[in-house]
Structures are given as structure tokens and as C-alpha cells.
Coordinates of C-alpha atoms and ligand atoms in Angstrom, one line a residue:
M177 CA -134.1 31.9 66.7
R178 CA -134.3 35.4 65.3
A179 CA -134.7 35.4 61.5
N180 CA -131.7 36.5 59.5
P181 CA -129.2 37.7 62.1
A182 CA -126.7 40.2 60.8
L183 CA -123.9 38.8 62.9
S184 CA -122.9 35.3 64.1
V185 CA -120.6 35.2 67.2
V186 CA -118.7 31.9 67.3
I187 CA -117.3 31.0 70.7
P188 CA -115.3 27.8 71.3
T189 CA -115.4 26.6 74.9
Y190 CA -113.5 24.1 77.0
N191 CA -114.1 24.3 80.7
E192 CA -115.5 27.8 80.7
A193 CA -118.5 27.3 83.0
K194 CA -117.4 30.0 85.3
N195 CA -116.9 32.6 82.5
L196 CA -119.8 31.7 80.2
P197 CA -122.8 33.4 81.9
T198 CA -120.9 36.7 82.2
L199 CA -119.6 36.4 78.7
V200 CA -123.1 35.8 77.2
E201 CA -124.5 38.6 79.2
R202 CA -121.9 41.1 78.1
V203 CA -122.1 40.0 74.4
R204 CA -125.8 40.4 74.4
K205 CA -125.5 43.8 76.1
S206 CA -123.0 45.1 73.6
L207 CA -125.0 43.8 70.7
R208 CA -128.4 45.3 71.8
D209 CA -128.7 47.1 68.5
V210 CA -127.4 44.4 66.2
G211 CA -129.5 41.3 65.2
H212 CA -127.1 38.5 66.2
E213 CA -126.8 34.8 67.1
I214 CA -124.3 33.3 69.5
I215 CA -122.8 29.9 68.6
I216 CA -121.1 28.0 71.4
V217 CA -118.9 25.1 70.3
D218 CA -118.2 22.9 73.3
D219 CA -115.9 19.9 73.4
N220 CA -117.7 17.9 76.2
S221 CA -116.1 20.0 78.9
P222 CA -115.8 18.1 82.2
D223 CA -116.8 21.1 84.1
G224 CA -120.3 21.1 82.6
T225 CA -120.0 24.1 80.2
G226 CA -122.1 22.2 77.7
E227 CA -125.1 21.7 80.0
L228 CA -124.8 25.3 81.1
A229 CA -124.8 26.5 77.5
E230 CA -127.9 24.4 76.9
R231 CA -129.6 26.2 79.7
L232 CA -128.6 29.5 78.3
A233 CA -129.9 28.4 74.9
K234 CA -133.3 27.7 76.4
K235 CA -133.3 31.1 78.0
Y236 CA -132.2 33.0 74.9
G237 CA -133.6 32.2 71.5
N238 CA -130.6 33.4 69.6
L239 CA -128.0 31.1 71.2
K240 CA -127.1 27.7 69.8
V241 CA -124.8 25.1 71.1
V242 CA -122.7 22.7 69.0
H243 CA -121.6 19.7 71.1
R244 CA -118.6 17.7 70.2
R245 CA -117.6 14.4 71.8
E246 CA -114.1 15.2 72.8
K247 CA -111.5 18.0 73.0
K248 CA -110.4 18.5 69.4
G249 CA -108.7 21.8 69.5
L250 CA -109.6 25.5 69.2
A251 CA -109.3 25.8 65.4
S252 CA -111.4 22.9 64.5
A253 CA -114.0 24.2 67.0
V254 CA -114.1 27.5 65.2
V255 CA -114.4 25.8 61.8
D256 CA -117.4 23.7 63.1
G257 CA -118.9 26.9 64.5
L258 CA -118.6 28.6 61.1
N259 CA -120.5 25.8 59.5
H260 CA -123.4 26.4 61.8
A261 CA -123.4 30.2 61.4
T262 CA -126.2 31.7 59.4
A263 CA -125.2 35.4 59.3
P264 CA -123.2 37.0 56.5
V265 CA -120.7 38.4 59.1
I266 CA -118.9 36.2 61.6
C267 CA -117.1 37.2 64.8
V268 CA -114.7 34.7 66.5
M269 CA -113.7 35.2 70.1
D270 CA -112.6 33.4 73.2
A271 CA -115.0 32.5 76.1
D272 CA -112.7 33.4 78.9
L273 CA -113.3 37.2 78.8
Q274 CA -109.8 37.9 77.7
H275 CA -111.5 39.3 74.6
P276 CA -113.7 42.1 75.8
P277 CA -117.2 41.8 74.2
E278 CA -117.6 45.5 74.3
K279 CA -115.2 45.7 71.3
I280 CA -117.6 43.7 69.1
P281 CA -119.6 46.8 67.9
A282 CA -116.4 48.6 66.9
L283 CA -115.4 45.6 64.8
F284 CA -118.8 45.4 63.3
K285 CA -118.7 49.1 62.4
E286 CA -115.5 48.5 60.4
I287 CA -117.2 45.8 58.5
E288 CA -120.2 48.0 57.8
N289 CA -117.8 50.6 56.6
G290 CA -116.5 48.3 54.0
A291 CA -113.7 46.2 55.6
D292 CA -113.8 42.5 54.7
I293 CA -111.8 41.5 57.8
A294 CA -111.6 43.4 61.1
I295 CA -109.0 42.3 63.6
A296 CA -109.1 43.2 67.3
S297 CA -105.4 44.0 67.7
R298 CA -103.1 44.1 70.7
Y299 CA -100.4 45.8 68.8
V300 CA -101.8 48.9 67.3
A301 CA -101.9 52.2 69.2
G302 CA -104.3 51.9 72.0
G303 CA -104.1 48.1 72.3
G304 CA -102.1 46.0 74.7
T305 CA -101.9 43.1 77.0
E306 CA -102.7 43.2 80.7
E307 CA -100.1 41.9 83.1
W308 CA -98.3 39.4 80.8
G309 CA -95.0 38.0 82.2
W310 CA -92.0 38.3 79.9
G311 CA -92.1 34.5 79.2
R312 CA -95.6 34.7 77.7
K313 CA -94.7 37.9 75.8
L314 CA -91.6 36.2 74.4
I315 CA -93.6 33.2 73.2
S316 CA -96.3 35.4 71.7
R317 CA -93.8 37.6 69.9
G318 CA -91.7 34.6 68.8
A319 CA -94.7 33.0 67.3
E320 CA -95.6 36.2 65.6
L321 CA -92.1 36.7 64.2
L322 CA -92.2 33.2 62.7
A323 CA -95.5 33.9 61.1
R324 CA -94.2 37.1 59.6
L325 CA -91.1 35.3 58.2
T326 CA -93.0 32.5 56.6
I327 CA -96.0 34.3 55.2
P328 CA -95.6 37.4 53.1
N329 CA -99.3 38.4 53.0
I330 CA -99.3 39.5 56.6
H331 CA -96.2 41.7 56.7
G332 CA -98.2 44.8 57.1
L333 CA -100.5 43.6 59.9
K334 CA -99.7 44.1 63.5
D335 CA -101.6 41.2 65.1
P336 CA -102.2 38.5 62.6
L337 CA -102.4 35.9 65.4
S338 CA -105.3 37.5 67.2
G339 CA -108.0 35.1 68.3
F340 CA -110.6 37.9 68.2
F341 CA -111.7 39.0 64.8
M342 CA -114.6 39.5 62.5
F343 CA -115.0 38.8 58.8
K344 CA -117.5 38.8 55.9
K345 CA -118.4 35.2 55.1
E346 CA -118.1 35.9 51.4
A347 CA -114.4 36.9 51.9
V348 CA -113.6 33.3 52.9
G349 CA -116.4 31.6 51.2
G350 CA -115.1 28.7 49.1
T351 CA -111.8 28.5 50.9
E352 CA -111.1 25.2 52.6
L353 CA -110.1 26.0 56.2
S354 CA -108.0 23.4 57.8
P355 CA -108.7 22.7 61.4
V356 CA -105.2 22.2 62.5
G357 CA -103.3 24.6 64.7
F358 CA -105.1 27.3 66.6
K359 CA -104.5 30.3 64.3
I360 CA -107.6 30.4 62.2
L361 CA -107.2 34.1 61.4
L362 CA -103.8 33.4 59.8
E363 CA -105.3 30.8 57.6
I364 CA -108.1 33.2 56.5
L365 CA -105.5 35.9 55.8
V366 CA -103.5 33.5 53.6
K367 CA -106.3 31.8 51.8
G368 CA -109.2 34.2 51.9
A369 CA -110.3 36.4 48.9
Y370 CA -110.5 39.7 50.7
R371 CA -109.6 43.3 49.9
R372 CA -109.6 45.4 53.0
V373 CA -108.3 44.4 56.5
V374 CA -108.4 46.8 59.4
E375 CA -107.1 46.5 62.9
V376 CA -109.0 47.8 65.9
P377 CA -107.1 48.2 69.2
Y378 CA -108.1 46.2 72.3
V379 CA -106.5 45.2 75.5
F380 CA -106.1 41.5 76.1
K381 CA -107.3 40.9 79.6
E382 CA -106.0 38.6 82.3
R383 CA -108.0 35.4 82.6
L384 CA -110.4 35.6 85.6
H385 CA -111.3 31.9 86.0
G386 CA -109.6 28.7 84.8
K387 CA -106.3 28.5 83.0
S388 CA -105.2 28.6 79.4
T389 CA -106.0 25.3 77.7
L390 CA -103.6 25.5 74.9
S391 CA -101.3 22.6 75.2
F392 CA -97.7 21.9 74.1
K393 CA -99.3 19.9 71.3
E394 CA -101.1 23.1 70.0
H395 CA -97.7 24.8 69.8
I396 CA -96.3 22.0 67.7
N397 CA -99.4 22.1 65.6
Y398 CA -98.8 25.8 65.1
L399 CA -95.4 25.1 63.6
R400 CA -96.9 22.4 61.2
H401 CA -99.6 24.9 60.4
L402 CA -97.1 27.6 59.5
S403 CA -95.1 25.3 57.3
R404 CA -98.2 24.3 55.4
L405 CA -99.3 27.9 55.0
A406 CA -95.8 28.8 53.8
R407 CA -96.1 26.2 51.1
A408 CA -99.6 27.3 50.2
S409 CA -98.6 30.9 50.0
G410 CA -95.5 30.4 47.9
E411 CA -93.1 31.7 50.5
A412 CA -91.2 28.4 50.9
G413 CA -90.6 28.3 47.2
Q414 CA -89.3 31.8 47.3
F415 CA -86.9 30.9 50.1
L416 CA -85.6 27.9 48.2
K417 CA -84.9 30.1 45.1
F418 CA -83.0 32.5 47.3
C419 CA -80.9 29.7 48.7
L420 CA -80.2 28.4 45.2
V421 CA -79.1 31.8 44.1
G422 CA -76.9 32.0 47.1
L423 CA -75.3 28.7 46.2
N424 CA -74.7 30.0 42.7
G425 CA -73.1 33.0 44.3
V426 CA -70.6 30.8 46.1
G427 CA -69.6 29.3 42.7
V428 CA -69.1 32.8 41.2
N429 CA -67.0 33.8 44.2
M430 CA -64.8 30.7 44.2
G431 CA -64.4 30.7 40.4
L432 CA -63.4 34.4 40.1
L433 CA -61.0 34.2 43.1
W434 CA -59.3 31.3 41.4
A435 CA -59.3 32.7 37.9
L436 CA -58.2 36.2 38.8
T437 CA -55.4 34.9 41.0
E438 CA -54.2 32.1 38.6
F439 CA -54.7 33.6 35.2
V440 CA -54.7 37.4 35.7
G441 CA -52.0 37.2 38.3
L442 CA -53.6 39.4 40.9
P443 CA -52.7 38.9 44.6
Y444 CA -55.4 36.7 46.1
P445 CA -56.7 39.4 48.6
V446 CA -57.3 41.7 45.7
S447 CA -59.0 39.0 43.7
A448 CA -61.2 38.3 46.7
V449 CA -62.5 41.8 46.7
F450 CA -63.6 41.5 43.1
A451 CA -64.9 38.0 43.6
I452 CA -67.0 38.9 46.6
E453 CA -68.5 41.9 45.0
S454 CA -69.2 40.0 41.8
S455 CA -71.0 37.3 43.7
I456 CA -73.1 39.9 45.5
L457 CA -74.0 41.5 42.2
S458 CA -74.8 38.3 40.5
N459 CA -77.0 37.2 43.4
F460 CA -78.7 40.6 43.2
T461 CA -79.4 40.2 39.5
L462 CA -80.8 36.7 39.9
N463 CA -82.9 37.6 42.9
E464 CA -84.2 40.6 41.0
L465 CA -85.1 38.6 37.9
W466 CA -86.1 35.3 39.5
T467 CA -86.6 35.1 43.3
F468 CA -88.5 38.4 43.7
R469 CA -89.3 39.0 40.0
R470 CA -88.9 42.7 40.1
R471 CA -87.7 43.6 36.6
A472 CA -86.0 47.0 36.2
G473 CA -88.4 49.6 37.5
P474 CA -87.7 52.5 39.8
G475 CA -85.6 52.2 42.9
R476 CA -83.1 49.8 41.5
S477 CA -80.1 51.6 42.7
R478 CA -81.6 51.7 46.2
R479 CA -82.1 48.0 46.0
V480 CA -78.5 47.3 44.8
L481 CA -77.1 49.4 47.7
G482 CA -79.6 47.9 50.1
F483 CA -78.6 44.4 49.1
N484 CA -74.9 45.2 49.4
L485 CA -75.5 46.5 52.9
A486 CA -77.6 43.5 53.9
C487 CA -74.9 41.2 52.6
A488 CA -72.1 43.1 54.4
I489 CA -74.0 42.7 57.7
G490 CA -74.7 39.1 56.8
A491 CA -71.0 38.4 56.2
T492 CA -70.2 40.0 59.6
L493 CA -72.8 37.9 61.2
N494 CA -71.2 34.8 59.6
F495 CA -67.8 35.8 60.9
V496 CA -69.0 36.5 64.4
V497 CA -70.9 33.1 64.6
L498 CA -67.9 31.3 63.2
V499 CA -65.5 32.8 65.8
T500 CA -67.9 32.6 68.7
L501 CA -68.9 28.9 68.3
T502 CA -65.3 27.9 67.6
E503 CA -63.7 29.8 70.5
L504 CA -66.4 29.5 73.1
L505 CA -68.0 26.2 72.4
G506 CA -64.9 24.5 70.9
L507 CA -66.7 23.4 67.8
P508 CA -64.6 22.5 64.7
Y509 CA -64.3 25.6 62.6
L510 CA -66.0 24.1 59.6
I511 CA -69.0 23.2 61.6
S512 CA -69.1 26.6 63.2
N513 CA -69.0 28.1 59.7
A514 CA -71.9 26.0 58.6
F515 CA -74.0 27.6 61.4
G516 CA -72.5 31.0 60.4
I517 CA -73.6 30.6 56.8
A518 CA -77.1 29.5 57.9
C519 CA -77.5 32.6 60.1
A520 CA -76.2 34.8 57.3
T521 CA -78.5 33.3 54.7
L522 CA -81.5 33.7 57.0
W523 CA -80.5 37.3 57.7
N524 CA -80.0 38.1 54.1
Y525 CA -83.3 36.5 53.2
I526 CA -85.3 38.4 55.8
M527 CA -83.7 41.7 54.8
S528 CA -84.2 40.9 51.1
A529 CA -87.8 39.8 51.4
T530 CA -88.9 42.6 53.6
W531 CA -86.6 45.6 53.1
V532 CA -84.7 45.4 49.8
W533 CA -87.5 44.1 47.6
G534 CA -90.2 45.6 49.7
Y535 CA -93.0 43.3 50.8
A536 CA -92.2 40.5 48.5
K537 CA -94.7 39.6 45.8
V538 CA -94.4 36.0 44.7
Ligands
LIG813 N1 -114.2 23.8 71.8 C1 -112.9 23.9 72.2 N2 -112.0 22.9 72.1 N3 -112.5 25.1 72.7 C2 -111.3 25.3 73.1 C3 -110.3 24.3 73.0 C4 -110.7 23.0 72.4 O1 -110.0 22.1 72.3 N4 -109.1 24.7 73.5 C5 -109.3 26.0 73.9 N5 -110.6 26.3 73.7 C6 -111.3 27.6 74.0 C7 -111.2 28.1 75.4 O2 -112.2 27.7 76.2 C8 -111.2 29.6 75.2 O3 -112.5 30.1 75.0 C9 -110.5 29.8 73.8 O4 -110.6 28.6 73.1 C10 -109.0 30.2 74.0 O5 -108.4 29.3 74.7 P1 -107.3 29.7 75.9 O6 -106.9 28.5 76.5 O7 -107.9 30.8 76.7 O8 -106.2 30.3 74.9 P2 -105.1 31.4 75.2 O9 -105.7 32.5 76.0 O10 -103.9 30.8 75.6 O11 -104.9 31.9 73.7 C11 -105.7 32.9 73.1 O12 -105.0 34.0 72.9 C12 -104.1 34.0 71.9 C13 -103.5 35.3 71.8 O13 -102.3 35.4 72.6 C14 -106.4 32.4 71.8 O14 -107.4 33.3 71.4 C15 -105.4 32.3 70.7 O15 -106.1 32.0 69.5 C16 -104.8 33.7 70.6 O16 -103.8 33.7 69.6
LIG814 MN1 -107.4 32.7 77.0

């Protein structure tokens, strides 16, 4: 083992015997000029990847193998690999050559230039995916959208779910990484103490040998993972506040409609106009002071207008869902309206958290 490597490359494997020799060769070649170690974490692959890795370890002094007794998932393999890494900088990548090893030096350069985390990204200019069907694209984009909605810290990043990334160990040192779900990067982004993140474009290749081993269970785990991260990052609490404010708005709307009609004697449609706008404004004020804690400050008139616009579209959405579900599916109109309200609330929240109040700070 070379003394003090500058970079540890952690590679989880499950049934990658066909890919491993090429992979190791290409990693070594692209890191000719960087002192590095390669850490393979194998889960007792039935195809003999573990034994093959041992042979490679005998051949190359800077390759270690971590053997685990059974298939325990990608994320936990990465976490185990990190615990064996000795370099100050870590690269995580897949073994199946979908992550081109030739990109490692570009990531390393970013770290040397001061980035704490460098992400190989499919979604910045110059990046992409090779020959993905629309189904896979849809799942990938859906997973990404969910992550964006639940976790505010990543709003600005294009590929927070990438499985190919590099980071300074000190940027995540001390954070407890949970080995559930397969999105370790997301966890690092939420919990890590880092300052600068950069994305480097790459093209996600087709798998040459074998097939994707991520099971349905991993997808469910992903959802659990997201909900835990949402709680950890405060986003869930923020959404709850938003809903409570909305509920209060319903009270304001109803109360004013009633009062203006009964006591002031306005015709009810006229009262409704005041009632609706008052509820929007009271929601705005509470969100400003509480949910998103943005007291006064510049841009308030833009936020008021933006919030009104978002709510107007939300109300339209509510109406369309109500009518569609009732007329087309024959649902009772009150049930349809509940769906409509849910859609509108989600819409209003997304617009509020991302657009009206900028990238929400909790
Ligand atoms: N040790 C171990 N244990 N390794 C595993 C396990 C496991 O249970 N499951 C998968 N791996 C290894 C595979 O051998 C491969 O090297 C890597 O983890 C990724 O697994 P794939 O099965 O190839 O995953 P994928 O191509 O569907 O997903 C990849 O791309 C996504 C981007 O769309 C992963 O990198 C994801 O993290 C990434 O988000
Ligand atoms: Mn793959």
C-alpha cells in the first residue's frame, strides 16, 4: 500500500466480475499522476467478483477489498468503504463503467481548486445520459423532483442524486451517514459541513455487462430516506407551518364572507372578493413572518404579487381538479374538492418555497 494516498476511490460491487478488470485498469490509467488507493466493497457476489478483486489486490499494492457477507445495499457499501479510506479526499463511483473513470481527474482538479464537493453531473451543459428509455428517464427525473421538493439545500444543484462524486473527508467528518437508501450524496449534501459544491458534466453510459441491481426495495428505501432527510433538514416542519397558515386562511375567508354579508349587508359575491383577497394577504403575512421568516426587507411587493399570482393559479387548479374528478370519475364533489385542495396546497407551497420566497431558508 502506497503511503498517504491523496485520493481514495470507493467502488461498491455486486456481480461486476465482467466489468471490474476494465474498470480498475481505466481508474489506474486516469490516475497515473495522483497517489491513490482503490477500495472495492463487495457483498459476496455470486459471480465471483470478490475473488477476482482479491487477485487484483495481489497484483496492485494500492487496491483493498472489503468483503461483506451478504447483499446489504449500495449506500451501506459506500459507508463501509468510507470507513476504510485513508486519503483526505474520497471519490465514490459505480463499478459497471456507467461512470467513466476518465472524469476522475476533472473532479479531483475541482477539489484541488477549493471545492469541498465535486459532483459528476448528467444535467449541466455537456453532460447527459446515453440511450435511456423514457421510462428510466421519467423515474430518474421523478426521483429528482421529489428530492428537490423535500430538501431545500439542493435547490440550486442540477444532479444531487448522482452516484459519481468526490468530496473532502473533512467536509463530512463527524456527520453520521445513515446507510439506508442509495443516495449517499444527498445525505452528504443535507448533513455535511461544506461551503463550495461544483458540478462537472459527464455522460452516463449504457451498462456493458450485467444489469442494474437496484431493486424495488431500494426505491421504497429512497422514499424513506427522503422523508428522514426532510425532517432532518427542517423542510417537513416548514411545510407543516405552511399548511397551518393555509388552514387559518380558510378561517379568515369564511369569517369575512359571513360577516361582510350578514352585518355589512354586502351581496355575497362582493363579500367573497374581499374575503378571498384578505385570506391571501393574511396567509402572505404569516408566511412572511413565520413559515419563511423573511421580515420586511427588499422585494416585498414582488413577493406579495408573486404570492397572489401563485394562489390564483392554485385556485384554478383546485377548480379544474374538482370538476374533472366529479364529472369524469363520478366522485362525490366534496371528495373531489379535497383532492383539489391538496393539489392547490402543494402547488402553492412549491411556488412559495422556491419562487416567491426564493430558495427558502429555514
Ligand atoms: N456492495 C454492493 N452491495 N454494491 C452494490 C449493491 C449492493 O447491495 N447494489 C448495487 N451495487 C453496486 C453495483 O455493482 C454498481 O457498481 C453500483 O452499485 C450501482 O448499481 P447499479 O445497479 O448499476 O445502479 P444503477 O445504474 O441503476 O444506478 C446508479 O445510477 C444512478 C443514477 O441514475 C447508481 O449510481 C445510483 O446511485 C445513481 O443515482
Ligand atoms: Mn449502473
